[in-house]
XYZ file of C-alpha atoms in Angstrom:
691
model
C 27.204 -19.738 -45.410
C 30.322 -19.466 -43.285
C 31.890 -22.390 -41.468
C 30.813 -20.954 -38.119
C 27.194 -20.607 -39.260
C 27.251 -24.196 -40.519
C 28.548 -25.390 -37.146
C 25.853 -23.433 -35.296
C 23.100 -24.851 -37.490
C 24.421 -28.385 -37.094
C 24.524 -28.003 -33.314
C 20.980 -26.631 -33.310
C 19.759 -29.594 -35.342
C 21.351 -31.940 -32.785
C 19.620 -30.124 -29.936
C 16.240 -30.289 -31.691
C 16.736 -34.003 -32.357
C 17.512 -34.552 -28.681
C 14.432 -32.623 -27.580
C 12.167 -34.796 -29.745
C 13.654 -38.082 -28.500
C 11.699 -40.026 -25.900
C 12.818 -40.495 -22.316
C 13.292 -44.268 -21.751
C 11.781 -45.970 -18.723
C 13.534 -48.611 -16.622
C 12.126 -51.418 -18.771
C 13.316 -49.711 -21.953
C 9.845 -48.674 -23.106
C 8.514 -45.113 -23.411
C 5.485 -43.466 -21.823
C 5.485 -40.624 -24.349
C 7.668 -38.301 -22.302
C 10.170 -36.314 -24.345
C 13.734 -35.743 -23.193
C 13.458 -33.666 -20.013
C 15.121 -30.271 -19.602
C 15.495 -29.618 -15.893
C 16.339 -25.908 -16.182
C 13.739 -23.802 -18.013
C 16.269 -21.011 -18.492
C 18.118 -23.261 -20.966
C 15.079 -23.343 -23.263
C 14.544 -19.619 -22.730
C 18.105 -18.814 -23.822
C 17.806 -21.195 -26.773
C 14.592 -19.506 -27.887
C 16.255 -16.068 -27.632
C 19.074 -17.323 -29.865
C 16.625 -18.806 -32.405
C 14.580 -15.582 -32.395
C 17.730 -13.598 -33.208
C 18.686 -16.014 -35.999
C 15.202 -15.794 -37.500
C 15.469 -12.017 -37.510
C 18.760 -12.302 -39.410
C 17.485 -15.009 -41.748
C 19.949 -17.478 -40.278
C 22.855 -15.384 -41.524
C 22.890 -17.081 -44.923
C 20.937 -14.544 -46.957
C 17.680 -16.516 -46.789
C 14.404 -15.479 -45.156
C 13.810 -16.472 -41.565
C 11.215 -19.009 -42.671
C 13.591 -20.655 -45.164
C 16.280 -20.931 -42.503
C 13.727 -22.437 -40.084
C 12.887 -25.118 -42.647
C 16.534 -25.840 -43.443
C 17.566 -26.425 -39.824
C 14.455 -28.482 -39.055
C 12.597 -26.006 -36.871
C 9.318 -26.497 -38.702
C 9.558 -30.277 -38.438
C 10.398 -29.904 -34.747
C 7.326 -27.740 -34.103
C 5.031 -30.049 -36.051
C 6.362 -33.088 -34.166
C 6.043 -31.536 -30.702
C 2.542 -30.152 -31.297
C 1.184 -33.644 -31.894
C -1.863 -34.202 -29.609
C -0.286 -37.299 -28.029
C 2.743 -35.269 -26.932
C 0.740 -32.242 -25.794
C -1.538 -34.403 -23.651
C 1.439 -35.566 -21.555
C 1.885 -32.998 -18.731
C 5.590 -33.877 -18.477
C 6.129 -32.360 -21.931
C 4.788 -28.904 -21.005
C 8.166 -27.149 -21.139
C 9.057 -28.489 -24.589
C 5.568 -27.801 -25.989
C 5.663 -24.197 -24.731
C 9.112 -23.863 -26.316
C 7.767 -25.142 -29.650
C 4.818 -22.716 -29.587
C 7.177 -19.797 -28.899
C 9.365 -20.876 -31.827
C 6.288 -20.939 -34.060
C 5.432 -17.428 -32.831
C 8.927 -16.213 -33.712
C 8.793 -17.839 -37.160
C 5.468 -16.122 -37.858
C 6.732 -12.833 -36.486
C 9.567 -12.799 -39.026
C 7.579 -14.466 -41.851
C 6.073 -12.617 -44.784
C 2.397 -13.678 -44.737
C 0.299 -16.241 -42.922
C -0.256 -18.121 -46.190
C 3.362 -19.250 -45.948
C 2.456 -21.479 -43.022
C -0.698 -23.022 -44.440
C 1.325 -25.580 -46.398
C 2.902 -26.907 -43.183
C -0.537 -27.365 -41.625
C 1.054 -26.396 -38.316
C -1.598 -23.830 -37.525
C -4.278 -26.443 -38.131
C -2.372 -28.639 -35.682
C -2.415 -25.774 -33.201
C -6.204 -25.464 -33.484
C -6.612 -29.181 -32.747
C -4.591 -29.019 -29.521
C -6.039 -25.667 -28.406
C -8.477 -27.154 -25.827
C -5.564 -29.002 -24.202
C -3.186 -26.068 -23.877
C -5.423 -23.212 -22.768
C -5.892 -24.703 -19.282
C -2.156 -24.876 -18.592
C -0.729 -21.429 -17.609
C 2.660 -22.063 -19.264
C 1.116 -23.227 -22.523
C -1.557 -20.517 -22.430
C 1.115 -17.841 -22.049
C 3.093 -19.252 -24.981
C -0.101 -19.427 -27.069
C -0.847 -15.769 -26.362
C 2.623 -14.970 -27.715
C 1.665 -16.840 -30.883
C -1.632 -14.949 -31.222
C 0.239 -11.663 -30.759
C 2.519 -12.610 -33.649
C -0.473 -13.548 -35.815
C -2.240 -10.200 -35.493
C 0.688 -8.270 -36.973
C -1.050 -8.258 -40.367
C -4.641 -8.350 -41.592
C -4.406 -11.935 -42.841
C -3.335 -13.173 -39.420
C -6.069 -11.182 -37.689
C -8.625 -12.590 -40.149
C -7.380 -16.128 -39.403
C -7.855 -15.550 -35.677
C -11.404 -14.279 -36.105
C -12.365 -16.936 -38.682
C -11.104 -19.819 -36.543
C -12.748 -18.611 -33.333
C -9.614 -17.933 -31.288
C -11.535 -15.112 -29.641
C -13.866 -17.643 -28.010
C -11.435 -20.579 -27.839
C -8.293 -18.820 -26.600
C -8.643 -15.148 -25.682
C -11.786 -15.005 -23.542
C -10.829 -18.159 -21.564
C -7.619 -16.364 -20.509
C -9.751 -14.128 -18.333
C -10.643 -17.210 -16.266
C -7.082 -18.480 -16.016
C -5.782 -19.338 -12.510
C -2.600 -17.459 -13.453
C -2.646 -13.695 -12.867
C 0.174 -13.398 -15.394
C -1.919 -15.074 -18.106
C -4.858 -12.858 -17.184
C -2.730 -9.730 -17.649
C -1.389 -10.982 -20.977
C -4.928 -11.832 -22.037
C -6.181 -8.336 -21.147
C -3.434 -6.675 -23.191
C -3.968 -8.929 -26.201
C -7.772 -8.707 -26.151
C -7.461 -4.914 -26.006
C -5.098 -4.937 -28.976
C -7.392 -7.186 -31.024
C -10.454 -5.076 -30.231
C -8.712 -1.841 -31.175
C -7.748 -3.410 -34.499
C -11.415 -4.330 -35.038
C -12.907 -1.079 -33.793
C -14.337 -0.105 -37.194
C -15.787 -3.544 -37.987
C -18.961 -5.389 -36.908
C -16.748 -7.749 -34.885
C -16.082 -4.966 -32.369
C -19.722 -4.861 -31.255
C -19.814 -8.636 -30.871
C -16.644 -8.551 -28.767
C -18.070 -5.836 -26.523
C -21.214 -7.925 -26.021
C -19.112 -10.916 -24.941
C -17.307 -8.793 -22.348
C -20.565 -7.349 -21.067
C -21.947 -10.866 -20.634
C -19.001 -11.686 -18.371
C -19.647 -8.504 -16.393
C -23.357 -9.293 -16.145
C -22.544 -12.788 -14.892
C -20.522 -11.213 -12.112
C -23.483 -9.095 -11.066
C -25.899 -12.054 -11.223
C -23.768 -14.658 -9.449
C -21.984 -12.466 -6.910
C -24.704 -12.962 -4.275
C -25.106 -16.699 -4.878
C -21.547 -18.063 -4.815
C -18.644 -17.821 -2.430
C -15.123 -19.050 -1.894
C -12.877 -19.857 -4.837
C -15.606 -19.537 -7.477
C -16.605 -16.114 -6.185
C -13.012 -14.864 -6.350
C -12.561 -16.364 -9.821
C -15.634 -14.530 -11.103
C -14.472 -11.316 -9.441
C -11.020 -11.546 -11.039
C -12.622 -12.165 -14.440
C -14.751 -9.073 -13.978
C -11.686 -6.989 -13.039
C -10.054 -8.229 -16.253
C -13.083 -7.013 -18.217
C -12.872 -3.632 -16.503
C -9.165 -3.469 -17.347
C -9.948 -4.120 -21.007
C -12.508 -1.299 -21.145
C -10.079 0.941 -19.297
C -7.336 0.263 -21.860
C -9.706 0.785 -24.796
C -10.844 4.112 -23.368
C -7.304 5.208 -22.544
C -5.803 4.358 -25.923
C -8.576 6.197 -27.796
C -8.859 9.168 -25.428
C -8.700 12.362 -27.454
C -8.267 10.353 -30.676
C -11.245 8.177 -31.615
C -14.926 8.268 -30.714
C -15.809 5.007 -28.971
C -18.414 6.259 -26.501
C -21.271 6.044 -29.003
C -20.103 2.667 -30.317
C -20.051 1.198 -26.826
C -23.303 2.888 -25.907
C -25.039 1.349 -28.932
C -24.011 -2.131 -27.763
C -24.903 -1.710 -24.117
C -24.869 0.873 -21.359
C -21.588 0.316 -19.539
C -22.450 2.935 -16.939
C -25.545 1.047 -15.786
C -23.591 -2.163 -15.306
C -20.759 -0.453 -13.444
C -23.117 1.481 -11.200
C -24.863 -1.759 -10.273
C -21.489 -3.066 -9.085
C -20.849 0.025 -6.986
C -24.276 -0.084 -5.360
C -23.488 -3.448 -3.762
C -20.864 -4.295 -1.189
C -17.871 -5.540 -3.176
C -14.102 -5.275 -2.504
C -12.377 -1.918 -2.879
C -10.293 -3.098 -5.854
C -13.410 -3.861 -7.898
C -15.038 -0.528 -7.077
C -11.818 1.397 -7.772
C -11.478 -0.162 -11.211
C -15.154 0.386 -11.967
C -14.781 4.017 -10.916
C -11.734 4.360 -13.203
C -13.767 3.155 -16.171
C -16.697 5.398 -15.275
C -14.447 8.486 -15.163
C -13.003 7.564 -18.562
C -16.511 6.963 -19.891
C -17.539 10.454 -18.780
C -14.455 11.983 -20.381
C -15.223 10.198 -23.651
C -18.773 11.511 -23.622
C -17.383 15.012 -23.023
C -14.851 14.414 -25.822
C -17.498 13.431 -28.396
C -19.617 16.486 -27.595
C -16.520 18.665 -27.835
C -15.613 17.176 -31.205
C -19.164 17.786 -32.372
C -18.940 21.483 -31.595
C -15.311 21.815 -32.701
C -14.689 24.425 -30.017
C -14.912 24.474 -26.259
C -18.175 25.634 -24.699
C -18.661 26.326 -20.990
C -21.841 24.264 -20.721
C -19.874 21.170 -21.788
C -17.541 21.640 -18.826
C -20.500 22.252 -16.510
C -22.034 18.989 -17.687
C -18.786 17.072 -17.141
C -18.352 18.556 -13.659
C -21.937 17.631 -12.785
C -21.271 14.026 -13.893
C -18.095 13.823 -11.799
C -19.956 15.235 -8.787
C -22.727 12.635 -9.221
C -20.179 9.823 -9.303
C -18.426 11.231 -6.225
C -21.711 11.427 -4.336
C -22.604 7.847 -5.267
C -19.252 6.516 -4.070
C -19.468 8.408 -0.791
C -23.053 7.355 -0.088
C -22.132 3.708 -0.593
C -19.113 3.922 1.706
C -16.421 3.885 -0.961
C -14.401 6.953 0.006
C -11.162 4.976 -0.360
C -12.073 3.923 -3.898
C -12.877 7.529 -4.727
C -9.505 8.748 -3.452
C -7.695 6.065 -5.427
C -9.511 6.374 -8.748
C -10.088 10.132 -8.826
C -6.345 10.728 -8.741
C -6.170 9.084 -12.152
C -8.369 11.862 -13.521
C -5.281 14.102 -13.539
C -3.577 11.655 -15.883
C -6.653 11.098 -18.040
C -7.298 14.827 -18.407
C -3.727 15.517 -19.511
C -3.913 12.730 -22.110
C -7.269 14.059 -23.360
C -6.023 17.648 -23.618
C -2.772 16.735 -25.379
C -4.397 14.347 -27.861
C -7.273 16.706 -28.708
C -4.797 19.473 -29.429
C -2.643 17.219 -31.588
C -5.295 15.244 -33.479
C -8.257 17.654 -33.589
C -6.585 21.035 -33.028
C -8.911 21.701 -30.074
C -7.150 23.582 -27.276
C -8.587 23.309 -23.747
C -5.319 23.722 -21.832
C -6.697 26.707 -19.927
C -9.638 24.760 -18.499
C -8.754 23.647 -14.955
C -12.079 23.588 -13.122
C -12.539 19.814 -13.263
C -9.046 19.307 -11.811
C -9.606 21.925 -9.107
C -12.793 20.169 -7.983
C -11.073 16.791 -7.778
C -8.021 18.262 -6.034
C -10.291 19.932 -3.469
C -11.887 16.580 -2.618
C -8.515 14.866 -2.372
C -7.103 17.521 -0.048
C -10.092 17.354 2.298
C -8.493 14.568 4.405
C -5.372 16.712 4.820
C -7.412 19.745 5.899
C -9.556 17.639 8.238
C -6.550 15.993 9.860
C -4.839 19.338 10.323
C -7.930 20.898 11.899
C -8.564 17.927 14.197
C -4.998 17.735 15.488
C -4.419 21.463 15.834
C -7.852 22.590 17.031
C -6.550 23.799 20.416
C -3.751 25.685 18.703
C -6.206 27.654 16.578
C -7.729 29.087 19.751
C -4.350 30.281 20.990
C -3.076 31.279 17.547
C -5.903 32.343 15.206
C -3.370 33.325 12.544
C -2.717 29.660 11.740
C -6.401 29.050 11.119
C -6.526 32.107 8.882
C -3.659 30.725 6.765
C -5.496 27.443 6.239
C -8.744 29.275 5.449
C -6.998 31.529 2.931
C -5.379 28.556 1.226
C -8.729 26.785 1.016
C -10.417 29.932 -0.291
C -7.794 30.421 -3.011
C -8.291 26.828 -4.117
C -12.045 27.217 -4.560
C -11.837 30.658 -6.131
C -10.322 29.055 -9.236
C -13.406 26.910 -9.897
C -15.123 28.361 -12.966
C -18.425 26.507 -13.201
C -22.075 27.298 -12.617
C -23.219 28.048 -9.074
C -25.244 24.856 -8.744
C -22.113 22.727 -9.203
C -20.125 24.913 -6.798
C -22.759 24.383 -4.111
C -22.762 20.622 -4.695
C -18.974 20.603 -4.418
C -19.142 22.348 -1.041
C -21.770 19.850 0.210
C -19.671 16.865 -0.785
C -16.577 18.305 0.890
C -18.523 18.672 4.133
C -19.776 15.113 3.714
C -16.195 13.854 3.429
C -15.221 15.857 6.519
C -18.064 14.322 8.547
C -17.027 10.838 7.511
C -13.456 11.508 8.598
C -14.452 13.083 11.916
C -16.265 9.923 12.994
C -13.105 7.795 13.015
C -9.754 9.575 13.625
C -7.756 6.392 12.985
C -9.450 5.854 9.626
C -9.013 9.548 8.844
C -5.270 9.214 9.389
C -5.087 6.119 7.175
C -7.021 7.828 4.402
C -4.825 10.913 4.647
C -1.718 8.790 4.079
C -3.518 7.030 1.217
C -4.589 10.369 -0.237
C -1.043 11.786 -0.154
C 0.469 8.632 -1.645
C -2.143 8.535 -4.411
C -1.657 12.156 -5.406
C 2.120 11.827 -5.436
C 1.885 8.669 -7.556
C 0.245 10.894 -10.187
C 2.804 13.700 -9.763
C 3.891 13.450 -13.415
C 0.407 14.455 -14.540
C -0.489 17.257 -12.131
C -1.166 20.734 -13.431
C 1.396 23.199 -12.022
C -1.277 25.057 -10.056
C -2.488 21.769 -8.604
C 1.064 20.742 -7.694
C 1.654 24.022 -5.831
C -1.672 23.664 -3.994
C -0.781 20.128 -2.878
C 2.712 21.313 -1.880
C 1.190 23.962 0.374
C -1.140 21.421 1.995
C 1.729 19.030 2.716
C 3.799 21.912 4.096
C 1.053 22.695 6.636
C 1.059 19.071 7.787
C 4.874 19.068 8.003
C 4.978 22.175 10.174
C 2.432 20.648 12.551
C 5.067 18.222 13.877
C 5.899 20.848 16.516
C 2.632 20.087 18.324
C 2.127 16.964 20.400
C -1.514 16.772 19.305
C -0.454 16.292 15.672
C -0.002 12.727 14.326
C 2.922 14.145 12.349
C 4.904 14.032 15.592
C 4.602 10.278 16.006
C 3.034 8.504 12.998
C 5.766 6.925 10.885
C 3.625 6.384 7.785
C 2.375 9.976 7.744
C 5.900 11.318 8.230
C 7.252 9.374 5.273
C 4.288 10.192 3.012
C 4.523 13.936 3.699
C 8.316 14.166 3.399
C 8.488 12.055 0.238
C 5.569 13.983 -1.233
C 7.260 17.337 -0.690
C 10.533 15.996 -2.110
C 8.917 14.679 -5.292
C 7.013 17.911 -5.897
C 10.183 19.976 -5.424
C 12.024 17.708 -7.876
C 9.344 17.647 -10.558
C 8.051 21.213 -10.403
C 11.032 23.209 -9.086
C 8.807 24.752 -6.429
C 10.634 27.731 -4.924
C 9.484 30.875 -3.128
C 8.179 32.390 -6.361
C 5.626 29.584 -6.677
C 4.972 29.025 -2.979
C 6.419 31.145 -0.189
C 6.144 28.286 2.320
C 9.058 26.679 0.467
C 11.490 29.077 2.164
C 10.981 27.356 5.513
C 11.022 23.810 4.144
C 14.713 23.156 4.818
C 14.476 24.476 8.356
C 11.455 22.302 9.083
C 13.209 19.218 7.719
C 16.091 19.919 10.085
C 13.634 20.318 12.958
C 12.177 16.872 12.286
C 15.405 15.329 13.547
C 14.438 16.428 17.044
C 11.415 14.101 17.038
C 12.339 11.285 19.445
C 12.472 7.771 18.037
C 12.010 8.529 14.329
C 12.557 5.500 12.149
C 15.438 4.762 9.777
C 13.111 5.190 6.794
C 12.078 8.658 7.978
C 15.715 9.687 8.517
C 16.557 8.607 4.969
C 13.474 10.436 3.658
C 14.562 13.625 5.454
C 18.081 13.477 3.979
C 16.751 12.827 0.463
C 14.321 15.734 0.787
C 17.167 18.015 1.939
C 19.151 16.889 -1.078
C 16.300 17.847 -3.400
C 15.885 21.214 -1.678
C 19.549 22.074 -2.204
C 19.269 21.103 -5.874
C 15.980 22.941 -6.298
C 16.860 26.111 -4.408
C 20.331 26.752 -5.824
C 20.879 30.442 -6.879
C 19.198 32.780 -7.397
C 17.300 31.775 -4.247
C 20.002 29.873 -2.328
C 20.738 32.992 -0.290
C 17.292 32.725 1.279
C 18.282 29.363 2.705
C 21.712 30.419 3.967
C 21.506 33.971 5.275
C 18.708 33.446 7.736
C 19.796 35.298 10.889
C 16.499 37.208 10.831
C 14.370 34.361 9.465
C 13.797 31.611 11.976
C 13.837 27.987 10.724
C 14.603 28.879 7.126
C 18.261 27.942 6.785
C 20.643 25.136 5.908
C 22.853 26.219 8.784
C 21.381 23.398 10.832
C 22.477 20.911 8.178
C 25.990 20.750 9.590
C 24.713 19.561 12.952
C 22.233 17.190 11.348
C 24.894 15.648 9.144
C 27.327 15.128 12.000
C 24.589 13.224 13.808
C 23.533 11.127 10.803
C 27.070 10.382 9.613
C 27.452 8.419 12.821
C 24.035 6.750 12.751
C 23.840 3.054 13.563
C 22.032 2.266 10.281
C 24.102 2.177 7.084
C 21.217 3.501 4.942
C 21.229 6.702 6.990
C 25.003 7.085 6.806
C 24.936 6.510 3.052
C 22.183 9.105 2.523
C 24.095 11.609 4.666
C 27.212 11.152 2.549
C 25.189 11.585 -0.641
C 23.743 14.821 0.720
C 27.227 16.126 1.412
C 28.134 15.613 -2.219
C 25.181 17.575 -3.565
C 25.833 20.722 -5.645
C 28.488 22.763 -3.844
C 27.475 22.078 -0.385
C 30.999 22.116 1.027
C 31.388 25.740 -0.061
C 28.625 26.848 2.307
C 30.858 28.148 5.099
C 28.516 27.699 8.024
C 27.844 24.087 7.085
C 31.501 23.351 6.434
C 32.641 24.911 9.714
C 30.334 22.618 11.643
C 31.564 19.561 9.733
C 35.211 20.565 10.031
C 34.860 20.674 13.806
C 33.742 17.047 13.577
C 36.896 16.199 11.597
C 34.945 15.163 8.499
C 38.019 14.687 6.227
C 39.493 12.038 8.530
C 36.115 10.445 9.265
C 35.535 10.043 5.537
C 38.857 8.225 5.153
C 38.012 5.974 8.082
C 34.643 5.110 6.516
C 36.382 3.734 3.420
C 38.358 1.331 5.593
C 35.762 0.348 8.181
C 32.291 0.502 6.612
C 30.652 -2.869 6.092
C 28.280 -1.756 3.318
C 29.786 -1.248 -0.138
C 27.424 1.614 -1.003
C 28.628 3.589 2.030
C 32.294 2.987 1.123
C 31.559 4.184 -2.403
C 29.808 7.333 -1.131
C 32.714 8.006 1.237
C 35.190 7.839 -1.670
C 33.029 10.235 -3.696
C 32.984 12.610 -0.723
C 36.770 12.374 -0.341
C 37.081 13.283 -4.018
C 34.809 16.311 -3.529
C 36.841 17.385 -0.473
C 40.048 16.931 -2.426
C 38.814 19.021 -5.361
C 37.578 21.709 -2.927
C 41.084 21.878 -1.373
C 40.046 20.601 2.056
C 43.072 18.254 2.339
C 46.600 19.581 2.806
C 49.265 18.183 0.456
C 50.961 16.179 3.191
C 47.647 14.618 4.209
C 46.918 13.731 0.585
C 50.255 11.914 0.256
C 50.308 10.180 3.639
C 46.631 9.334 4.155
C 44.344 9.965 1.219
C 46.309 8.221 -1.536
C 47.071 5.060 0.538
C 43.410 4.741 1.523
C 42.250 5.098 -2.079
C 44.866 2.601 -3.277
C 43.555 0.160 -0.694
C 39.982 0.762 -1.913
C 41.085 0.077 -5.503
C 41.358 -3.586 -4.440
C 37.893 -3.655 -2.839
C 35.637 -6.639 -3.509
C 32.844 -4.385 -4.817
C 32.900 -3.197 -8.441
C 31.391 0.229 -7.708
C 33.861 0.910 -4.904
C 36.783 0.039 -7.196
C 35.317 2.227 -9.941
C 34.982 5.174 -7.535
C 38.574 4.655 -6.419
C 39.885 4.644 -9.987
C 37.913 7.797 -10.739
C 39.558 9.535 -7.770
C 43.003 8.363 -8.955
C 42.211 9.867 -12.372
C 41.257 13.196 -10.784
C 44.356 13.112 -8.588
C 46.692 12.489 -11.535
C 44.937 15.138 -13.615
C 45.391 17.617 -10.764
C 49.126 16.897 -10.586
C 49.510 17.330 -14.337
C 47.644 20.633 -14.229
C 49.984 21.917 -11.518
C 52.963 21.069 -13.739
C 51.437 22.894 -16.678
C 50.435 19.873 -18.736
C-alpha cells in the first residue's frame, strides 16, 4: 500500500471514529446523540468516495470487503445500527449513511455468506421496524435491498426473512413520494426475478389485496387517509405496468396473473366509480397492456399472425374506449391511449427479436387509436370554421378527404369499423357540448401525441402533421381559437416542429409542408402573441430550414407563383424579432440566422443587410444583458465573417476589437465563442498567406 493510500485510510478511520462519538450536553452527559453533521452533502460525498474505494478494493490489492474490515467500516456500521442509536431521531443522517455503506460493501462483496459472520444483517432485521417509517432511512434501506438481490443467495435471504412484507410493501404507504417510486421499482425487480417461482403468485396476491382495499374503502374514508390509500393503489398499478412493460413481447405473464386473480375486473371496478383522472389513466394504461399481453400469448400460440387475433384486440380496445367515454373519462382515454403507440412498438420489436414473429405491417390498431385522438382536432376545426365552409366548400372537402384517407387504412372486420365510427361521433358530441372543454382537450390531445412522437408509426406521424397543419392555417380566421389562444398556438407550433425534426416530413410525405414556412411567418401578424409563441415560431422555422434543405429548398425560396410558401418573409420577421424587447426572442432569432446556410439565401440577406445586420450584431455583443444572446451574436458574427459579409477594414477596425473585448467577458460560453472566432480569424489569415 502506498503512502498516500495509508494516509487516506488513516483519515477515513479518524472520520469514522468522530461519527461514532457522542455529542456532549451542557452538563457533560450524553443523550445518545452521535456527532452531528450539519451538511448532508458531506456524508453524500464521503459515501461516494467509500463506494469508489470499495470498487477498487481500497487500492491495496485486497477485496472491497477486506479493505472495509481493515479501515473499520464494518465496525462502524455495526456500531451505528445498534437499536439504541437508531431509535434516536437526531441520528437519522448517520444511520442512513451507515446503511448505504453496508449496501456498497454488499454490492462489491462476493456472496452474502461473507456478511453472516458479522451478524450485521441480523442487526438490520432487528431495527427494521424503526427505520421503515422514516423516509431517509427507508430510502437507504431500499438501496441495501437492491444490493442484496444481485445474486440468488441475497434474493433468497430477502424472501426467507420476510423483507417483502416488512420492508417492500410498506414502502407503498410511505409519506414520501420518492420512497414510493423507489419501492415500485424495487418491488418490480424482485417480482421479475421470481416470475418462475411460487413466490410470484403470492406477491401478486398481496398487491391485489392492496388494490381491493382501495375499492372497498374508497367510499368510506376521506381526507388524508383517502389520499394515502389512493397513492398506494397508484403504486400497485405502476408495479403491474412495469411488469407488463418489461415482459412485453418476451415472456408470457398474462396467464400467470390471470390464474392468481382477474386484474381486469378490479381495474374496471375502479373506472366505473368517480375517482381522480390520474387513477383512471393509470388503470387504463394497465388495461391496455393487459390486452396486448393477451394478444401476445395467442399470437405466440399460433406462431404466425392471424387476422382474427387483430380483430379481437381491436374489439377489446373499442370496448375499453366505450367504457371510459360512458363514465366521463375522455381525458384519461386521451392520455393513456397515446401510450399504446409506445407499447405496440415495443411488442412488435420484441416479438420479432425473441420469437421471430413479424407484425410490422399491421397498423389497424394504431389507426383506430389515432383516429380517436385526432377527433378533438377535427371537431375544433369544424366548430371554429363552420361559417368558412359555407363560403369555401373546398376547405371542408380537404378535411373530409384527410379523414377518409385515415379510415381507409383500417383493415378489420366491418363490425369493428362501425363501432369505431359510433365512438368517434360520441366523442364529437361530448366536445360540442362545451367549447371551452373541447379547446382544453385539444391542447391536451396534441401535447399527449407529441410526447409519444418517438414511437409513432411514420404514417401516423404524417397524419398528425396534416391535422396540426389544418389548425395552424386556421389562424387567418377570427372565429378560430388559433388566432388568440396562447396554449393552442404553442402546442400546434411545437408539435409541427417536433414532427418535422423526427420524421423529416417534406412535400413527398405531406404536400401541406410546402406552405408551413409561409404560415409560420404569417403568425407574426397576430396581435399580442406571447414571448413563448414567438420563440416557438423561430424554433419551428429553424427546424423547417434544416428539414427542407435541398433537394426541396427551392420550393421554399422561389415562390413568386406560390403564395405563402417561402422563406422570403424571414428577413422581415428576423429584423422585427432581432429587436424584440425579450431576450429569449432575440436569442432565438440569432440562432435561426446561424442555421444551415441561411445567409446565402439572397432575398433573406438583402432584407437583413438593409437593416445593417453586421453592425447590429457587433453592437449586441457589447450591449446585450443576457450572456446567451451575446454568445449567439458572436456565433453570427463568425458566420458573417466566414461568408465574407465584412470588408477587411471593418474586420480590423470593428470586428476584431469587439471580439477581443468579448474574450474578457464574465461568461464562460461567451469567452469560448470569442476564442473560437479568433481561431477562425487566424486560420483565415494563414490560408491567405498560403500556410
